[in-house]
Amino acid sequence: MSLVAIDARHSPLARVNALAKLAATLVLGVALILSIDWVSAGVSLALTAILLPFARLPWRQLWPRMWPILLAAAIAAAATVLYGRPDGQMHVEWGLLRISDGSIALALAILLRVMAIALPSVVLFATTDPTDLADALAQLARLPSRFVLGALAGLRLVGLLIDDWRELGHARRARGVADTGRLRRLAGQTFALFVLAIRRGTKLATAMEARGFGAPGQRTWARQSRLSPADAVLVVIAVVIAGAAIATSMWAGTWTWILGL
């Protein structure tokens, strides 16, 4: 394991219970989906970024996780600028393209909102061991152990998909079926990966049933998941950030109730 990963897993945020981190992320997410303005999203994103050093998550480790989300947010924002509902002063109007003050503000709100929701989620999974999260969900949230253990096993296998994709590419090149037709090659390799994932999942389910993971009755756990005062502090910080974002938006007059759109 690299020193970067060790830093993230030994950060102050990593020592917080996984359920508390999940609750804090949900609090921020719910607060952000109540409105569609850019002020609340910007305030939430700025305050979350200020606390980011506590995760000890360097930029070179954060960027690979964030860039697909940023790309999707940028595409959504660009489409909103060009085709969003016109409001206020009209800057460009050509056929279906209508760029106005309203569409620009809405695009900015969408871009900031996606980033503000994604950043805490990325930090949550980067600083949380999947086993700790499963322990917290089963022992503290009282979710069914069969569901939790199945999700944990599936999550552990996600990393193998990257290796499977690489091996499939090498095998197809060795057989001479990956020389031409990039789109056709992508479709075929994606389907092959899908089939391989189903087969592995079936074998894993059979193995887990054979070892008694689906047996009824009281289950014991190797590690106890407990809440501490630090967990409550994190949830309170999330509530404060959400409250500050909403209050600032209302004070600025930009708050737009999502159901009112």
Short mmCIF file of C-alpha atoms in Angstrom, two decimals:
data_model
loop_
_atom_site.label_atom_id
_atom_site.label_comp_id
_atom_site.label_asym_id
_atom_site.label_seq_id
_atom_site.Cartn_x
_atom_site.Cartn_y
_atom_site.Cartn_z
CA MET A 1 0.00 0.00 0.00
CA SER A 2 1.31 3.45 -0.85
CA LEU A 3 2.15 6.12 1.69
CA VAL A 4 -0.66 8.29 0.25
CA ALA A 5 -3.26 5.63 0.95
CA ILE A 6 -1.83 5.07 4.45
CA ASP A 7 -2.16 8.80 5.17
CA ALA A 8 -5.83 8.83 4.16
CA ARG A 9 -6.65 5.69 6.15
CA HIS A 10 -4.90 7.06 9.27
CA SER A 11 -6.32 10.57 9.11
CA PRO A 12 -8.52 12.04 11.88
CA LEU A 13 -11.54 11.54 9.65
CA ALA A 14 -10.68 7.88 9.10
CA ARG A 15 -11.00 7.25 12.84
CA VAL A 16 -14.62 8.43 12.84
CA ASN A 17 -17.25 5.69 12.74
CA ALA A 18 -18.37 4.88 9.21
CA LEU A 19 -22.05 5.30 10.12
CA ALA A 20 -21.40 8.84 11.38
CA LYS A 21 -19.63 9.72 8.13
CA LEU A 22 -22.51 8.28 6.15
CA ALA A 23 -25.02 10.26 8.23
CA ALA A 24 -23.03 13.49 7.73
CA THR A 25 -22.93 12.90 3.97
CA LEU A 26 -26.69 12.29 3.89
CA VAL A 27 -27.36 15.48 5.86
CA LEU A 28 -25.39 17.56 3.36
CA GLY A 29 -26.98 15.78 0.40
CA VAL A 30 -30.55 16.26 1.62
CA ALA A 31 -29.93 19.94 2.34
CA LEU A 32 -28.53 20.48 -1.14
CA ILE A 33 -31.37 18.81 -3.02
CA LEU A 34 -33.99 21.00 -1.34
CA SER A 35 -33.03 23.97 -3.51
CA ILE A 36 -31.54 24.60 -6.94
CA ASP A 37 -29.66 27.85 -6.30
CA TRP A 38 -25.92 28.41 -6.59
CA VAL A 39 -25.41 30.22 -3.27
CA SER A 40 -26.29 27.30 -0.98
CA ALA A 41 -24.24 24.91 -3.12
CA GLY A 42 -21.27 27.28 -3.18
CA VAL A 43 -21.33 27.82 0.59
CA SER A 44 -21.59 24.08 1.27
CA LEU A 45 -18.76 23.31 -1.17
CA ALA A 46 -16.49 26.01 0.30
CA LEU A 47 -17.05 24.91 3.91
CA THR A 48 -16.52 21.26 3.00
CA ALA A 49 -13.30 22.11 1.17
CA ILE A 50 -12.03 23.94 4.27
CA LEU A 51 -12.40 20.71 6.28
CA LEU A 52 -10.78 18.59 3.57
CA PRO A 53 -7.26 18.66 5.16
CA PHE A 54 -8.62 16.59 8.06
CA ALA A 55 -9.05 13.72 5.59
CA ARG A 56 -5.38 13.90 4.53
CA LEU A 57 -6.49 13.13 1.01
CA PRO A 58 -3.90 14.61 -1.40
CA TRP A 59 -4.94 16.09 -4.71
CA ARG A 60 -3.30 13.28 -6.71
CA GLN A 61 -5.49 10.79 -4.87
CA LEU A 62 -8.63 12.95 -4.95
CA TRP A 63 -8.43 13.90 -8.62
CA PRO A 64 -8.84 10.38 -10.14
CA ARG A 65 -12.01 9.96 -8.09
CA MET A 66 -13.42 13.40 -8.85
CA TRP A 67 -12.70 14.00 -12.52
CA PRO A 68 -15.47 11.75 -13.94
CA ILE A 69 -17.98 13.54 -11.71
CA LEU A 70 -16.63 16.95 -12.68
CA LEU A 71 -16.81 16.02 -16.35
CA ALA A 72 -20.44 14.91 -16.02
CA ALA A 73 -21.28 18.08 -14.08
CA ALA A 74 -19.62 20.26 -16.72
CA ILE A 75 -21.57 18.53 -19.51
CA ALA A 76 -24.84 18.98 -17.62
CA ALA A 77 -24.03 22.64 -16.95
CA ALA A 78 -23.14 23.28 -20.60
CA ALA A 79 -26.41 21.72 -21.76
CA THR A 80 -28.32 23.83 -19.25
CA VAL A 81 -26.67 27.04 -20.46
CA LEU A 82 -27.61 26.27 -24.07
CA TYR A 83 -31.06 24.76 -23.60
CA GLY A 84 -32.17 25.83 -20.13
CA ARG A 85 -35.39 27.67 -19.41
CA PRO A 86 -34.95 31.31 -20.49
CA ASP A 87 -35.26 33.88 -17.74
CA GLY A 88 -34.05 37.46 -17.41
CA GLN A 89 -31.91 39.10 -20.05
CA MET A 90 -31.47 37.07 -23.24
CA HIS A 91 -27.89 36.97 -24.52
CA VAL A 92 -28.11 34.49 -27.40
CA GLU A 93 -31.21 33.16 -29.16
CA TRP A 94 -30.74 30.98 -32.22
CA GLY A 95 -33.19 28.18 -32.90
CA LEU A 96 -33.28 25.93 -29.85
CA LEU A 97 -30.25 27.66 -28.32
CA ARG A 98 -31.28 30.21 -25.73
CA ILE A 99 -28.65 31.63 -23.39
CA SER A 100 -30.06 33.92 -20.73
CA ASP A 101 -29.26 35.07 -17.22
CA GLY A 102 -31.60 32.38 -15.87
CA SER A 103 -29.97 29.54 -17.79
CA ILE A 104 -26.49 30.67 -16.76
CA ALA A 105 -27.47 30.87 -13.09
CA LEU A 106 -29.14 27.45 -13.28
CA ALA A 107 -26.08 25.92 -14.95
CA LEU A 108 -23.82 27.33 -12.24
CA ALA A 109 -26.15 25.97 -9.57
CA ILE A 110 -26.10 22.50 -11.14
CA LEU A 111 -22.30 22.50 -11.45
CA LEU A 112 -21.71 23.59 -7.85
CA ARG A 113 -24.43 21.31 -6.49
CA VAL A 114 -23.00 18.18 -8.10
CA MET A 115 -19.54 19.04 -6.80
CA ALA A 116 -20.86 19.83 -3.30
CA ILE A 117 -22.68 16.49 -3.11
CA ALA A 118 -19.86 14.47 -4.70
CA LEU A 119 -16.97 15.78 -2.59
CA PRO A 120 -18.20 14.47 0.80
CA SER A 121 -19.16 11.16 -0.81
CA VAL A 122 -15.72 10.72 -2.36
CA VAL A 123 -14.01 11.56 0.94
CA LEU A 124 -16.32 9.13 2.76
CA PHE A 125 -15.33 6.15 0.63
CA ALA A 126 -11.66 7.16 0.42
CA THR A 127 -11.26 7.24 4.21
CA THR A 128 -13.50 4.28 5.10
CA ASP A 129 -12.67 0.62 5.04
CA PRO A 130 -15.56 -1.33 3.49
CA THR A 131 -15.51 -3.82 6.37
CA ASP A 132 -15.88 -1.00 8.91
CA LEU A 133 -18.84 0.35 6.96
CA ALA A 134 -20.46 -3.09 6.87
CA ASP A 135 -19.92 -3.54 10.62
CA ALA A 136 -21.54 -0.18 11.32
CA LEU A 137 -24.52 -0.81 9.05
CA ALA A 138 -25.19 -4.23 10.54
CA GLN A 139 -24.50 -3.54 14.22
CA LEU A 140 -25.58 0.09 14.62
CA ALA A 141 -28.06 0.69 11.79
CA ARG A 142 -29.50 -2.83 12.27
CA LEU A 143 -29.64 -3.59 8.56
CA PRO A 144 -30.09 -7.27 7.63
CA SER A 145 -26.75 -9.04 7.86
CA ARG A 146 -27.44 -11.00 4.68
CA PHE A 147 -27.80 -7.78 2.70
CA VAL A 148 -24.80 -6.11 4.35
CA LEU A 149 -22.45 -9.05 3.84
CA GLY A 150 -23.56 -9.48 0.24
CA ALA A 151 -22.95 -5.80 -0.46
CA LEU A 152 -19.55 -5.98 1.24
CA ALA A 153 -18.52 -9.00 -0.83
CA GLY A 154 -19.62 -7.25 -4.03
CA LEU A 155 -17.79 -4.07 -3.07
CA ARG A 156 -14.61 -6.03 -2.43
CA LEU A 157 -14.77 -7.41 -5.97
CA VAL A 158 -15.21 -4.03 -7.67
CA GLY A 159 -11.46 -3.54 -7.82
CA LEU A 160 -11.12 -6.80 -9.77
CA LEU A 161 -13.12 -5.33 -12.64
CA ILE A 162 -10.16 -3.15 -13.58
CA ASP A 163 -7.87 -6.18 -13.72
CA ASP A 164 -10.49 -8.14 -15.65
CA TRP A 165 -10.83 -5.33 -18.19
CA ARG A 166 -7.06 -5.26 -18.70
CA GLU A 167 -6.81 -9.03 -19.08
CA LEU A 168 -9.71 -9.11 -21.53
CA GLY A 169 -7.98 -6.46 -23.63
CA HIS A 170 -4.75 -8.44 -23.71
CA ALA A 171 -6.56 -11.66 -24.58
CA ARG A 172 -8.50 -10.06 -27.43
CA ARG A 173 -5.32 -8.52 -28.85
CA ALA A 174 -3.57 -11.90 -28.67
CA ARG A 175 -6.43 -13.42 -30.65
CA GLY A 176 -6.35 -10.64 -33.24
CA VAL A 177 -9.89 -9.39 -32.59
CA ALA A 178 -8.94 -5.99 -31.21
CA ASP A 179 -7.00 -4.52 -34.11
CA THR A 180 -9.79 -2.56 -35.84
CA GLY A 181 -13.21 -1.12 -34.98
CA ARG A 182 -12.69 0.71 -31.71
CA LEU A 183 -16.41 1.07 -30.94
CA ARG A 184 -17.14 -2.53 -31.82
CA ARG A 185 -14.21 -3.66 -29.68
CA LEU A 186 -15.47 -1.56 -26.75
CA ALA A 187 -18.97 -3.03 -27.01
CA GLY A 188 -17.69 -6.61 -27.22
CA GLN A 189 -15.26 -6.22 -24.36
CA THR A 190 -17.90 -4.55 -22.19
CA PHE A 191 -20.31 -7.44 -22.77
CA ALA A 192 -17.55 -9.94 -21.97
CA LEU A 193 -16.80 -8.11 -18.72
CA PHE A 194 -20.50 -8.13 -17.86
CA VAL A 195 -20.72 -11.90 -18.37
CA LEU A 196 -17.54 -12.46 -16.34
CA ALA A 197 -18.91 -10.34 -13.48
CA ILE A 198 -22.15 -12.35 -13.41
CA ARG A 199 -20.25 -15.64 -13.32
CA ARG A 200 -18.00 -14.47 -10.51
CA GLY A 201 -20.97 -13.14 -8.56
CA THR A 202 -22.78 -16.47 -8.91
CA LYS A 203 -19.76 -18.41 -7.66
CA LEU A 204 -19.31 -15.99 -4.77
CA ALA A 205 -22.98 -16.32 -3.76
CA THR A 206 -22.70 -20.11 -3.80
CA ALA A 207 -19.50 -20.04 -1.73
CA MET A 208 -21.03 -17.67 0.83
CA GLU A 209 -24.15 -19.84 1.17
CA ALA A 210 -21.96 -22.92 1.64
CA ARG A 211 -20.11 -21.18 4.46
CA GLY A 212 -23.30 -20.21 6.24
CA PHE A 213 -23.39 -16.48 5.53
CA GLY A 214 -27.10 -16.72 4.75
CA ALA A 215 -28.05 -18.83 7.74
CA PRO A 216 -30.84 -17.53 10.02
CA GLY A 217 -30.27 -16.73 13.65
CA GLN A 218 -28.14 -14.36 15.67
CA ARG A 219 -24.87 -13.46 13.97
CA THR A 220 -21.66 -12.66 15.80
CA TRP A 221 -19.12 -10.10 14.60
CA ALA A 222 -15.35 -10.21 14.85
CA ARG A 223 -15.07 -6.45 15.43
CA GLN A 224 -17.44 -4.30 17.45
CA SER A 225 -18.61 -1.04 15.90
CA ARG A 226 -19.08 1.70 18.49
CA LEU A 227 -19.99 5.38 18.38
CA SER A 228 -17.84 8.00 20.11
CA PRO A 229 -18.10 11.74 20.83
CA ALA A 230 -16.05 12.43 17.69
CA ASP A 231 -18.82 10.85 15.63
CA ALA A 232 -21.40 13.23 17.11
CA VAL A 233 -19.07 16.16 16.41
CA LEU A 234 -18.84 15.25 12.73
CA VAL A 235 -22.63 15.01 12.38
CA VAL A 236 -23.05 18.36 14.17
CA ILE A 237 -20.50 19.93 11.79
CA ALA A 238 -22.50 18.59 8.83
CA VAL A 239 -25.71 20.05 10.28
CA VAL A 240 -23.99 23.41 10.80
CA ILE A 241 -22.68 23.44 7.22
CA ALA A 242 -26.12 22.54 5.86
CA GLY A 243 -27.78 25.19 8.03
CA ALA A 244 -25.25 27.83 7.03
CA ALA A 245 -25.76 27.05 3.35
CA ILE A 246 -29.54 27.28 3.60
CA ALA A 247 -29.47 30.41 5.77
CA THR A 248 -27.02 32.19 3.46
CA SER A 249 -29.13 31.32 0.43
CA MET A 250 -32.29 32.64 2.07
CA TRP A 251 -30.50 35.79 3.19
CA ALA A 252 -29.22 36.38 -0.37
CA GLY A 253 -32.69 35.79 -1.77
CA THR A 254 -31.60 32.99 -4.11
CA TRP A 255 -33.28 30.09 -2.32
CA THR A 256 -35.49 28.20 -4.79
CA TRP A 257 -37.57 25.39 -3.35
CA ILE A 258 -37.05 22.43 -5.67
CA LEU A 259 -40.75 21.45 -5.63
CA GLY A 260 -41.65 24.93 -6.78
CA LEU A 261 -39.86 24.57 -10.10
#
